[in-house]
Short mmCIF file of C-alpha atoms (C1' of nucleotides) in Angstrom, two decimals:
data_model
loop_
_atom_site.label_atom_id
_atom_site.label_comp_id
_atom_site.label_asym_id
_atom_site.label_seq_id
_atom_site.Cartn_x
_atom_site.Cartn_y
_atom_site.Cartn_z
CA UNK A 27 -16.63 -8.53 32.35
CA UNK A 28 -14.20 -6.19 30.85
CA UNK A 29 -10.41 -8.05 29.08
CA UNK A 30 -7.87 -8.47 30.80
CA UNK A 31 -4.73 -6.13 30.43
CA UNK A 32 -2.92 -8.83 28.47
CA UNK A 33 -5.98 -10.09 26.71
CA UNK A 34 -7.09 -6.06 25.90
CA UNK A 35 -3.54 -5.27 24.37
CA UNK A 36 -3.47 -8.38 22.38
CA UNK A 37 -6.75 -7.70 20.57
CA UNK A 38 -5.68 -3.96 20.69
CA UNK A 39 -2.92 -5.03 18.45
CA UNK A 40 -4.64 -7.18 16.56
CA UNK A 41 -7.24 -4.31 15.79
CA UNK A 42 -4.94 -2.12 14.49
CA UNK A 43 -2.81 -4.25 12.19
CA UNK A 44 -6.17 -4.68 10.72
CA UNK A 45 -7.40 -1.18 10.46
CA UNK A 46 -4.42 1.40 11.54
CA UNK A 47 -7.01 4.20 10.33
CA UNK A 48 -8.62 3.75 13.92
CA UNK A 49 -8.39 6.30 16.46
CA UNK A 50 -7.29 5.95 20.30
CA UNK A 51 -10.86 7.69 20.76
CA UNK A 52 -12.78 4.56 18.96
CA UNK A 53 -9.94 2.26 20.45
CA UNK A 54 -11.31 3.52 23.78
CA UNK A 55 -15.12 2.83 23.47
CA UNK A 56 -14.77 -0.38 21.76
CA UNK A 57 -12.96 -0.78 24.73
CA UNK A 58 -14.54 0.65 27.10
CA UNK A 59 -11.91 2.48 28.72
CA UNK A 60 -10.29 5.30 28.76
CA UNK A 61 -8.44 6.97 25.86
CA UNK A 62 -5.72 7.51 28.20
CA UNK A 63 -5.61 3.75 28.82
CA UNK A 64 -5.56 3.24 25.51
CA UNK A 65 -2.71 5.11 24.72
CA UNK A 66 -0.27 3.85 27.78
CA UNK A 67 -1.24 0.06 25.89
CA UNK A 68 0.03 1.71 22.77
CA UNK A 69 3.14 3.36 24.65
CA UNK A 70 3.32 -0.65 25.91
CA UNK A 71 3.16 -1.62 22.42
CA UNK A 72 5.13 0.67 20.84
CA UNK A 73 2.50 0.99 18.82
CA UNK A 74 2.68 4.85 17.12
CA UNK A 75 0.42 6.90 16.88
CA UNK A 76 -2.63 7.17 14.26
CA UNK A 77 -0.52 9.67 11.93
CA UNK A 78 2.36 8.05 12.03
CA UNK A 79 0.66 4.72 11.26
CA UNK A 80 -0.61 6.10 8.43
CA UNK A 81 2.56 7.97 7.27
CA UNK A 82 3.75 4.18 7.58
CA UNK A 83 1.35 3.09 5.15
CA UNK A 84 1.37 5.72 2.76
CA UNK A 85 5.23 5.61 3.02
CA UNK A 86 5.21 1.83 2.01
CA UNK A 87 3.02 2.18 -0.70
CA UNK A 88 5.02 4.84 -2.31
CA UNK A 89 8.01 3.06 -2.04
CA UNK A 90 6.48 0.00 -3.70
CA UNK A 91 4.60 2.31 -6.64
CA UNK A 92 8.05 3.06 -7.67
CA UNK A 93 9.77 -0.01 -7.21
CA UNK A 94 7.21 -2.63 -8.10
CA UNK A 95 8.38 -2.48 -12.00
CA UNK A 96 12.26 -2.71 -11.51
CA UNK A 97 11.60 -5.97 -8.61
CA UNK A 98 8.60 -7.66 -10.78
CA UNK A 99 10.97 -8.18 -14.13
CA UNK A 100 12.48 -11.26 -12.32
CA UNK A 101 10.67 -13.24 -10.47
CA UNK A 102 13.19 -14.92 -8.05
CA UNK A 103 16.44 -13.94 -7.06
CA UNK A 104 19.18 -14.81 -9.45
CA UNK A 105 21.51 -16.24 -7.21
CA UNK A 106 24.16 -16.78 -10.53
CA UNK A 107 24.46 -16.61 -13.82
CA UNK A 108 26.44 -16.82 -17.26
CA UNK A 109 24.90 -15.11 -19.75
CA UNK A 110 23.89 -17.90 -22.69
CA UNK A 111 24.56 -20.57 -20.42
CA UNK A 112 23.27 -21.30 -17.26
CA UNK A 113 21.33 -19.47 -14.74
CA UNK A 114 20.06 -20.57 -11.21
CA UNK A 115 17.40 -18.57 -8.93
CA UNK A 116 15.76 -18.66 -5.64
CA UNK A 117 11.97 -18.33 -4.61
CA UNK A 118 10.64 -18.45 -1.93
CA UNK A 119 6.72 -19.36 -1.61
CA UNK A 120 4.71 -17.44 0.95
CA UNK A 121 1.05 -17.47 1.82
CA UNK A 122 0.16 -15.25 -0.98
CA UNK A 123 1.52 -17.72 -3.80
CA UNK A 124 -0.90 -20.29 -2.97
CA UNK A 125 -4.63 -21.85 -3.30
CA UNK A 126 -6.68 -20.78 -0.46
CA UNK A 127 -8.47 -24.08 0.12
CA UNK A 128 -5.38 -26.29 -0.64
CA UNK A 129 -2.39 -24.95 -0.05
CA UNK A 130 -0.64 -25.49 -2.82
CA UNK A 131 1.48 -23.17 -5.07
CA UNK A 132 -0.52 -21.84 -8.16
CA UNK A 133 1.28 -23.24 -11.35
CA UNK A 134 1.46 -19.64 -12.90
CA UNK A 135 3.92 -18.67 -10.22
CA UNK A 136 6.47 -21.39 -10.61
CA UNK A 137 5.94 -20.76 -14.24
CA UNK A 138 6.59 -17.47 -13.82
CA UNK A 139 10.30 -18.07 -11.64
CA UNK A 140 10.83 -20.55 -14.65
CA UNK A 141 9.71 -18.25 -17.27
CA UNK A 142 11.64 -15.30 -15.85
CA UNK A 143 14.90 -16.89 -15.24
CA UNK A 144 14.31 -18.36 -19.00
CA UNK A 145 14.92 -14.51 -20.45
CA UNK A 146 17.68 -13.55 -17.73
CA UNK A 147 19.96 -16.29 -19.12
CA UNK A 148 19.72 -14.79 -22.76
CA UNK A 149 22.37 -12.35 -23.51
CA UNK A 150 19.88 -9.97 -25.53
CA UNK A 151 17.86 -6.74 -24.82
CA UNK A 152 15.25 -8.69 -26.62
CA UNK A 153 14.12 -12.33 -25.37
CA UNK A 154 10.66 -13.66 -25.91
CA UNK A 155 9.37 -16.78 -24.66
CA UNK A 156 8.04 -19.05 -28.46
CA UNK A 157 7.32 -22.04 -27.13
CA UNK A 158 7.07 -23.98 -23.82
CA UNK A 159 6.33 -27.58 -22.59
CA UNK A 160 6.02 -27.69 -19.12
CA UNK A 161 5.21 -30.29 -16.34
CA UNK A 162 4.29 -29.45 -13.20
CA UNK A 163 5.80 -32.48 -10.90
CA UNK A 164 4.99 -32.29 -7.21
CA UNK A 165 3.15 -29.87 -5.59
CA UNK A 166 4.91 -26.78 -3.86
CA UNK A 167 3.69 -25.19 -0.86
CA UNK A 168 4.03 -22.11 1.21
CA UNK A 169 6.87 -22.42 3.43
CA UNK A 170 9.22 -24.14 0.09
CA UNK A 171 11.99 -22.31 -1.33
CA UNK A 172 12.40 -23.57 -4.97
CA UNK A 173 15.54 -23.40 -6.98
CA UNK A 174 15.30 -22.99 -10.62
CA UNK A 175 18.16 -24.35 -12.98
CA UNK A 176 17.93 -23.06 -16.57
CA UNK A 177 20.40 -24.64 -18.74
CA UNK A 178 21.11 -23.58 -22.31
CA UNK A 179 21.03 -26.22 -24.70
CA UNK A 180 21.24 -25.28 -28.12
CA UNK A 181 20.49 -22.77 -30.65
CA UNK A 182 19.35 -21.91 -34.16
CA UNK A 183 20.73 -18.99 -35.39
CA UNK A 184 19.56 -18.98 -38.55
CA UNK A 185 15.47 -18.58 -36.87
CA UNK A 186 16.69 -16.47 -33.59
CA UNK A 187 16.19 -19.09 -31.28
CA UNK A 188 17.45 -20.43 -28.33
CA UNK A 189 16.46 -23.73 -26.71
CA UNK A 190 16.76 -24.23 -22.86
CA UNK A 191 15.92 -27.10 -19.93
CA UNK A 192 14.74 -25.74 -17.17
CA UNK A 193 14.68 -27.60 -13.63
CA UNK A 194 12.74 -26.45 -10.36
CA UNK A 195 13.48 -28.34 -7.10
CA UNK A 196 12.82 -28.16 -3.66
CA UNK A 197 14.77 -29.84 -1.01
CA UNK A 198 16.85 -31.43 -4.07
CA UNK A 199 13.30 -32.94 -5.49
CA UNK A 200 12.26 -32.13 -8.74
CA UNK A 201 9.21 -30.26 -8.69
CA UNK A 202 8.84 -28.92 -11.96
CA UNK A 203 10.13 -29.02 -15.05
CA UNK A 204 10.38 -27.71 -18.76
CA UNK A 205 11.60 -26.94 -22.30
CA UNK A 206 11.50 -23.35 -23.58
CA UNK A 207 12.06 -21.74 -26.70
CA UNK A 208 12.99 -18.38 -26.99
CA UNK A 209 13.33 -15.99 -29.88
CA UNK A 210 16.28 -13.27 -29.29
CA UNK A 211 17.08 -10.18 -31.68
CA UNK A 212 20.58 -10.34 -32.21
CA UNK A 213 21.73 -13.60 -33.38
CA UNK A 214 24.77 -13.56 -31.45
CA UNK A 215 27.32 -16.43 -33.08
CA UNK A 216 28.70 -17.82 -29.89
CA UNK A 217 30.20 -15.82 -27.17
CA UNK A 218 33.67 -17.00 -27.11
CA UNK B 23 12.53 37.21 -10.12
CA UNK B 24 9.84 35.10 -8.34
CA UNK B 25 7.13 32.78 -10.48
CA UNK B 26 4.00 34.54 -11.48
CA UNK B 27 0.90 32.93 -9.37
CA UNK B 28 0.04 30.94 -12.58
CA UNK B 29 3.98 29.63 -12.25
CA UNK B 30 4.07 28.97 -8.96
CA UNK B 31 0.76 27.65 -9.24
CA UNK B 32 1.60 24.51 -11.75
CA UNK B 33 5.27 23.69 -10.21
CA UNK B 34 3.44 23.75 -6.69
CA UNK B 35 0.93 21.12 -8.70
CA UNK B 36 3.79 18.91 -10.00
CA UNK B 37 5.89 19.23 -6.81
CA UNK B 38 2.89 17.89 -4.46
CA UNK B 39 2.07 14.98 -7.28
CA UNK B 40 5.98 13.81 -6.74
CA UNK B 41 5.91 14.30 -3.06
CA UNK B 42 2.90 14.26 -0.96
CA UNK B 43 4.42 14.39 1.57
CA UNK B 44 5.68 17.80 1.41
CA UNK B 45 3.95 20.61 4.36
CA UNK B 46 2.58 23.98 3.28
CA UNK B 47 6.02 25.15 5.74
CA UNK B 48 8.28 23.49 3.36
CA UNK B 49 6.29 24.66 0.32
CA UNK B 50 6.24 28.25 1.50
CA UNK B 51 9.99 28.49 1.84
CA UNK B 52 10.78 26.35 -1.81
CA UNK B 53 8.94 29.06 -3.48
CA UNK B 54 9.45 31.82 -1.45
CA UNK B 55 6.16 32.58 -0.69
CA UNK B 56 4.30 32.81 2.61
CA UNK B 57 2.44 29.82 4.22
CA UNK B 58 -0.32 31.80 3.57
CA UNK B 59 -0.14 32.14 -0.37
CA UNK B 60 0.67 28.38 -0.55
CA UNK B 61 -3.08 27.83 1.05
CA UNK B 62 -5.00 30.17 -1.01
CA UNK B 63 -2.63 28.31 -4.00
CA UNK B 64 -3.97 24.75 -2.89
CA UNK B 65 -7.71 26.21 -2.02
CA UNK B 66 -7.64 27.38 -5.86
CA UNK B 67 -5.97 23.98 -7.28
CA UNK B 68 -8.17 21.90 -4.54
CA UNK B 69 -5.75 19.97 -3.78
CA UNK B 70 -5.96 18.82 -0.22
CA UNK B 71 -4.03 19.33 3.28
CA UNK B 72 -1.03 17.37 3.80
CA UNK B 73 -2.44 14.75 6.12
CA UNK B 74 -5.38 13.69 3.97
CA UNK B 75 -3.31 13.62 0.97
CA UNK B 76 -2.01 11.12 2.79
CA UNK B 77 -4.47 9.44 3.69
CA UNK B 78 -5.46 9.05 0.50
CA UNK B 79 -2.43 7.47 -0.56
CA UNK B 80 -2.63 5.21 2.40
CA UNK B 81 -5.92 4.24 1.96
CA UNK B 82 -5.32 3.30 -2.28
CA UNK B 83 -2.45 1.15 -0.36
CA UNK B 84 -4.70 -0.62 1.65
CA UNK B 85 -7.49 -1.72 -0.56
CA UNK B 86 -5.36 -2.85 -2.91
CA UNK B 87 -3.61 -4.86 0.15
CA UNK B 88 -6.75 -6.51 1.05
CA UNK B 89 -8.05 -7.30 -2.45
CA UNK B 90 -4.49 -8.37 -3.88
CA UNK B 91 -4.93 -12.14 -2.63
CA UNK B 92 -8.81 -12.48 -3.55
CA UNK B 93 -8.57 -11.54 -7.11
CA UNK B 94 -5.03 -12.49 -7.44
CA UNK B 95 -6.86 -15.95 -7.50
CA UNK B 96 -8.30 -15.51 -11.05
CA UNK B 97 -5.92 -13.62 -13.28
CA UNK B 98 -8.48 -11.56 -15.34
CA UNK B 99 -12.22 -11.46 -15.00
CA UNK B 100 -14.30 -14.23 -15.77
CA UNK B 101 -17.56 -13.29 -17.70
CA UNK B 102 -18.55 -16.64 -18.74
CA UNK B 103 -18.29 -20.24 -17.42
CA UNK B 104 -19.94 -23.83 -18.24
CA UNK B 105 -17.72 -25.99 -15.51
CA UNK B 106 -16.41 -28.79 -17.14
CA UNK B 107 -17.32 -27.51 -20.68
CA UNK B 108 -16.05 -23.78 -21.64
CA UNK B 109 -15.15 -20.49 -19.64
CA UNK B 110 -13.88 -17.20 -20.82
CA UNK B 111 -11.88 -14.17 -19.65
CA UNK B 112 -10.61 -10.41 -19.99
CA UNK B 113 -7.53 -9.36 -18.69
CA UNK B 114 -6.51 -6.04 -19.36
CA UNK B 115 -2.30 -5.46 -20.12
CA UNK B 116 -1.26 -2.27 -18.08
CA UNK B 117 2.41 -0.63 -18.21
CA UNK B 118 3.06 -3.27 -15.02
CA UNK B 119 2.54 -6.03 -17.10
CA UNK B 120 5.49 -5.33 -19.77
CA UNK B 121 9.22 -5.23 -20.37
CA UNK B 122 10.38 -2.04 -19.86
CA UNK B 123 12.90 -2.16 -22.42
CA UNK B 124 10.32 -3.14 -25.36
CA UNK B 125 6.96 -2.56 -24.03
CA UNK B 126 5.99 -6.59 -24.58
CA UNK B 127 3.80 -8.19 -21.63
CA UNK B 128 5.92 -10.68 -20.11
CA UNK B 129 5.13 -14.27 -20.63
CA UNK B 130 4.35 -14.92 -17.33
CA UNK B 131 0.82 -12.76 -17.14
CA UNK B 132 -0.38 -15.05 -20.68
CA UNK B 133 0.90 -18.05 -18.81
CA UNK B 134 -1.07 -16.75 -15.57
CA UNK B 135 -4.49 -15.64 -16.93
CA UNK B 136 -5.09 -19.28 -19.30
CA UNK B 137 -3.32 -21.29 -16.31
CA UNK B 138 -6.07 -19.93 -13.61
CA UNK B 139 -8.48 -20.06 -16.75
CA UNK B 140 -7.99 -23.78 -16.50
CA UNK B 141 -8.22 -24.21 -12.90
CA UNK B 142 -11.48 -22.22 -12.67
CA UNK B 143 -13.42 -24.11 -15.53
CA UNK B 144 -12.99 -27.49 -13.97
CA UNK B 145 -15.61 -28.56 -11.61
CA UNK B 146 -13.57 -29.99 -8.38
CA UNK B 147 -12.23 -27.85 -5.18
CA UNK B 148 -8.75 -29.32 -5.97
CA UNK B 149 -7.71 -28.95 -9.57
CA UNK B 150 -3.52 -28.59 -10.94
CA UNK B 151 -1.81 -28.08 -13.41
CA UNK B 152 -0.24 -31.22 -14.50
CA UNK B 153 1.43 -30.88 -17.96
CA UNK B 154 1.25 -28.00 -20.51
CA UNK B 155 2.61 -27.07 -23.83
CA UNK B 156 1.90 -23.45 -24.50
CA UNK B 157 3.09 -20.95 -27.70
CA UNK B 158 3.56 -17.81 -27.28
CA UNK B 159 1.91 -16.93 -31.01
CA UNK B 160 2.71 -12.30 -30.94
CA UNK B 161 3.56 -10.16 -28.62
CA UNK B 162 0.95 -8.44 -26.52
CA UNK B 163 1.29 -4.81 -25.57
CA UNK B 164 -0.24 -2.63 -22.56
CA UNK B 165 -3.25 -1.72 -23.74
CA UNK B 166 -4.74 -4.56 -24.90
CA UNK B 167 -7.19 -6.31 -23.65
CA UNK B 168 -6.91 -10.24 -24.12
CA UNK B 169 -9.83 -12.82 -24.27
CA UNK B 170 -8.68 -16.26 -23.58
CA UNK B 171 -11.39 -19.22 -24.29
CA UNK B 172 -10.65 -22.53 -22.14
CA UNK B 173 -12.32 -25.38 -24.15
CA UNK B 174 -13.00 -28.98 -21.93
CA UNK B 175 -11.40 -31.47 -24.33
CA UNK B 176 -11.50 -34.66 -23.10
CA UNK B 177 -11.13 -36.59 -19.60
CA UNK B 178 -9.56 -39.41 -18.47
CA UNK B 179 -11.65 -40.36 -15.43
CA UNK B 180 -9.69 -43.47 -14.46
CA UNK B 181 -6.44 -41.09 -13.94
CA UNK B 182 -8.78 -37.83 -12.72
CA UNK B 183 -7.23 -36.44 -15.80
CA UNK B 184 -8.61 -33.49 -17.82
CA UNK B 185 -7.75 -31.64 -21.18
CA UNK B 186 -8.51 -27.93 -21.90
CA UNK B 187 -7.38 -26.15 -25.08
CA UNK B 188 -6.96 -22.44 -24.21
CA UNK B 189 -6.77 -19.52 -26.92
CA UNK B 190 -5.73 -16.26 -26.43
CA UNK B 191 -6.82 -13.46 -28.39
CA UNK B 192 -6.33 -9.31 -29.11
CA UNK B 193 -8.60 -8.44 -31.09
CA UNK B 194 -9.55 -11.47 -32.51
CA UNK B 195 -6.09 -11.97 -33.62
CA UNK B 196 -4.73 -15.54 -31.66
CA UNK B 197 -1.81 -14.20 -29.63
CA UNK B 198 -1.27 -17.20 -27.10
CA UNK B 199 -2.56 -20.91 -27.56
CA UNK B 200 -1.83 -23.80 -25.44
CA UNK B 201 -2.84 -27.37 -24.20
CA UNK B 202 -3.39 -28.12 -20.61
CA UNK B 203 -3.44 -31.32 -19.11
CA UNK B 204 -5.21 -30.90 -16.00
CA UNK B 205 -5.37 -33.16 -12.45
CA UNK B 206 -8.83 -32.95 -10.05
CA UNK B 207 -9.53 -34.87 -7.06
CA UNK B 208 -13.19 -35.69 -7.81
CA UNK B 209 -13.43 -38.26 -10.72
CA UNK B 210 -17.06 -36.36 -11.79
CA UNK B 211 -17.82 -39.19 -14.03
CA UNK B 212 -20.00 -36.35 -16.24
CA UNK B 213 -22.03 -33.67 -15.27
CA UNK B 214 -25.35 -34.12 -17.40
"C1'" DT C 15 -7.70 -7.10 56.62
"C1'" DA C 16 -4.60 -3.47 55.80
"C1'" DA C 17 -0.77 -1.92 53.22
"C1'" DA C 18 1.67 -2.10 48.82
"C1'" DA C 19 1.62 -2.56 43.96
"C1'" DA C 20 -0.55 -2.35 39.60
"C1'" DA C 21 -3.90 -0.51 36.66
"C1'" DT C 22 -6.87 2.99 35.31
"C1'" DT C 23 -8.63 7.56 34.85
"C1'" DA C 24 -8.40 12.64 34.84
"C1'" DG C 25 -6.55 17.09 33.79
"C1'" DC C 26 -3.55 20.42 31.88
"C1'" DA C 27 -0.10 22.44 28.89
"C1'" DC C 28 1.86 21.88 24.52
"C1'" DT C 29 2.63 20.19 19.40
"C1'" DT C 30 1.71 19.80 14.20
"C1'" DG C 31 -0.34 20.96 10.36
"C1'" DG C 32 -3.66 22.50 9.27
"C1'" DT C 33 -8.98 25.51 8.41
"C1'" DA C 34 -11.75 29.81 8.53
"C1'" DC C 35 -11.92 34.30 8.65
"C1'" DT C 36 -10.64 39.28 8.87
"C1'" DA C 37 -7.65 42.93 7.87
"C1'" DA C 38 -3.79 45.21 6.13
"C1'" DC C 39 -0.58 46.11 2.41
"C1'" DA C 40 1.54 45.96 -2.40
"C1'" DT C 41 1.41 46.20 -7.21
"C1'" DC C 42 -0.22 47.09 -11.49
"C1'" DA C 43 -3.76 48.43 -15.17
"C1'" DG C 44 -6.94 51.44 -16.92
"C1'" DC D 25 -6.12 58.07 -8.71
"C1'" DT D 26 -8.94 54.25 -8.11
"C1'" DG D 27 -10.00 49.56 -8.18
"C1'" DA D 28 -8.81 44.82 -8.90
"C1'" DT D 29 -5.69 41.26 -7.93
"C1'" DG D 30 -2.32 39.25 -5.25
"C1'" DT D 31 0.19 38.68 -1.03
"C1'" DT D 32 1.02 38.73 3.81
"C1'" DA D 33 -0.25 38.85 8.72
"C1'" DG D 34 -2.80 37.65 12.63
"C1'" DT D 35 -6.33 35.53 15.35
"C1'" DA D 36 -9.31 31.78 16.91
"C1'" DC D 37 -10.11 27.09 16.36
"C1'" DC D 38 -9.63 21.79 15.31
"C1'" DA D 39 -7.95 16.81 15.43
"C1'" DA D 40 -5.21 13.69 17.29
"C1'" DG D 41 -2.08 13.34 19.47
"C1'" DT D 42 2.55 13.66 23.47
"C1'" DG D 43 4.30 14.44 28.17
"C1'" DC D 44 3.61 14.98 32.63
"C1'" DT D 45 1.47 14.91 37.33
"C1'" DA D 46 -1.94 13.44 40.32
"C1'" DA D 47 -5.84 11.06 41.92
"C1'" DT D 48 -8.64 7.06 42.13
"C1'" DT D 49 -9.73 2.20 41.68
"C1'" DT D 50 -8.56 -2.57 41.63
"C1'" DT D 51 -5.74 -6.35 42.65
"C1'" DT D 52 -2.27 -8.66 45.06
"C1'" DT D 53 0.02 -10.15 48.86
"C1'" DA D 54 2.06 -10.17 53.25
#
DNA sequence: TAAAAAATTAGCACTTGGTACTAACATCAG
DNA sequence: CTGATGTTAGTACCAAGTGCTAATTTTTTA
């Protein structure tokens, strides 16, 4: 037996978030029914049609090609900040941050919130990460939003560097946790 | 005056490149030019009709959509791995990779490609980062490629502990080294 | 079981953004 | 003046639709 209505425009759905390059044509013979079924489930759906869908697409992806570099220099949203002394951000963990087979958060992302908010909180065109001792302390998981605190904590002006703790926690638990060393152009005496 | 053909040509070349999007209609009345010169124009450049152009675009989206998670699991290509002993890996820096401001890669992609290094070279489903003290040694820019060796240092079987010692290297110059200190499920009291 | 309601199919005119092709002009160089 | 090059115009056609009306089939329900 044929689907069902409901059970057709589910999988309908389903087919074209997967591939929106199909056609109502080859939506109708996988089907088997009519095109013109086919496109009243769509109407249904409001599901657009094949150009648009891929106007959609191509749309996003342009979008992204140009903002991609601006979004990617922070990883995390910097919820506040004072420059050469304390920063805090935000990240969320989705699907895409962690292990397939266990669910948990790959290290080089929370690094990378960590390691990110590290150069935000330097008042310099020029911040490099030197050094970095790092401990990851609970697993994260998709679904967590962790909050990075990086805290300045001293600095030798005479080598360019600045020292800083950084804290991740979810839920008020510390889940990871680290000392970085950064190396800064200007030298920058002390604001204040 | 109007463009010459060999004008009108190039701009009509740079304009589609910034906007795909763009019909022959809208084309035909920026240059002031019939429809019909804009086709024989894109016939003689080869570039394509709107809708396939974007296509095109939509379909680049896609793939990399699909493939992002996948090989997002492995920062850089593997080409060689002993589990529990050694593994290697390439991973090209692109413009995506780097501050904009000084053209350095951004910690965060070193971090990444060793840190997944790590994970991959031990022999368990479930392995994490547990502890790691990493140095940022020179700055890498895009265009190089960086090898980074993972070496199996020593275990700890009664606390599933491992330790890896990961280099970094542009042209055989060391430009990232750090210790990881690694946890598995598995004890793997030795593989042969 | 027959009538009503829901679902499906069919057909036609029309739309966009083109291709393919033919034919008519315009402009300029030799 | 003639020929080459460039431009414009017009026609038929295509894919993948929308919008609309109407007919047919299936299902529900009174």
């Amino acid at each position: 037996m044929k689907y069902s209505k409901k059970e057709r425009q589910k999988l309908l759905q389903q087919t074209i978030i997967d591939n929106p390059f199909v056609t109502d044509e080859q939506l109708a013979s996988q089907f088997k029914v009519s095109v013109q079924t086919i496109r009243l489930d769509r109407m249904e759906l409001s599901i657009p049609e094949l150009r648009e869908r891929i106007k959609d697409v191509a749309a996003h992806n342009f979008e992204n090609d140009v903002k991609s570099l601006p979004i990617d220099e922070v990883i995390g949203d910097i919820i506040d900040i004072e420059l050469d002394e304390r920063a805090l951000s935000i990240f969320d963990v989705k699907e895409e941050h962690v292990f397939q087979r266990n669910g948990i958060a790959r290290g080089h992302h929370l690094f990378a919130q960590a390691n990110s908010l590290a150069v935000a909180v330097i008042d310099d065109d020029l911040a490099l990460t030197v050094h970095s001792e790092i401990h990851f302390v609970k697993p994260v998981r998709a679904g967590d939003r962790v909050i990075s605190k990086a805290l300045v904590t001293g600095k030798d002006d005479s080598k360019s560097r600045t020292f800083i703790e950084l804290t991740s926690t979810v839920e008020n638990e510390v889940v990871f946790a680290g000392k970085f060393e950064m190396y800064r152009t200007k030298g920058q005496g002390g604001n204040q």
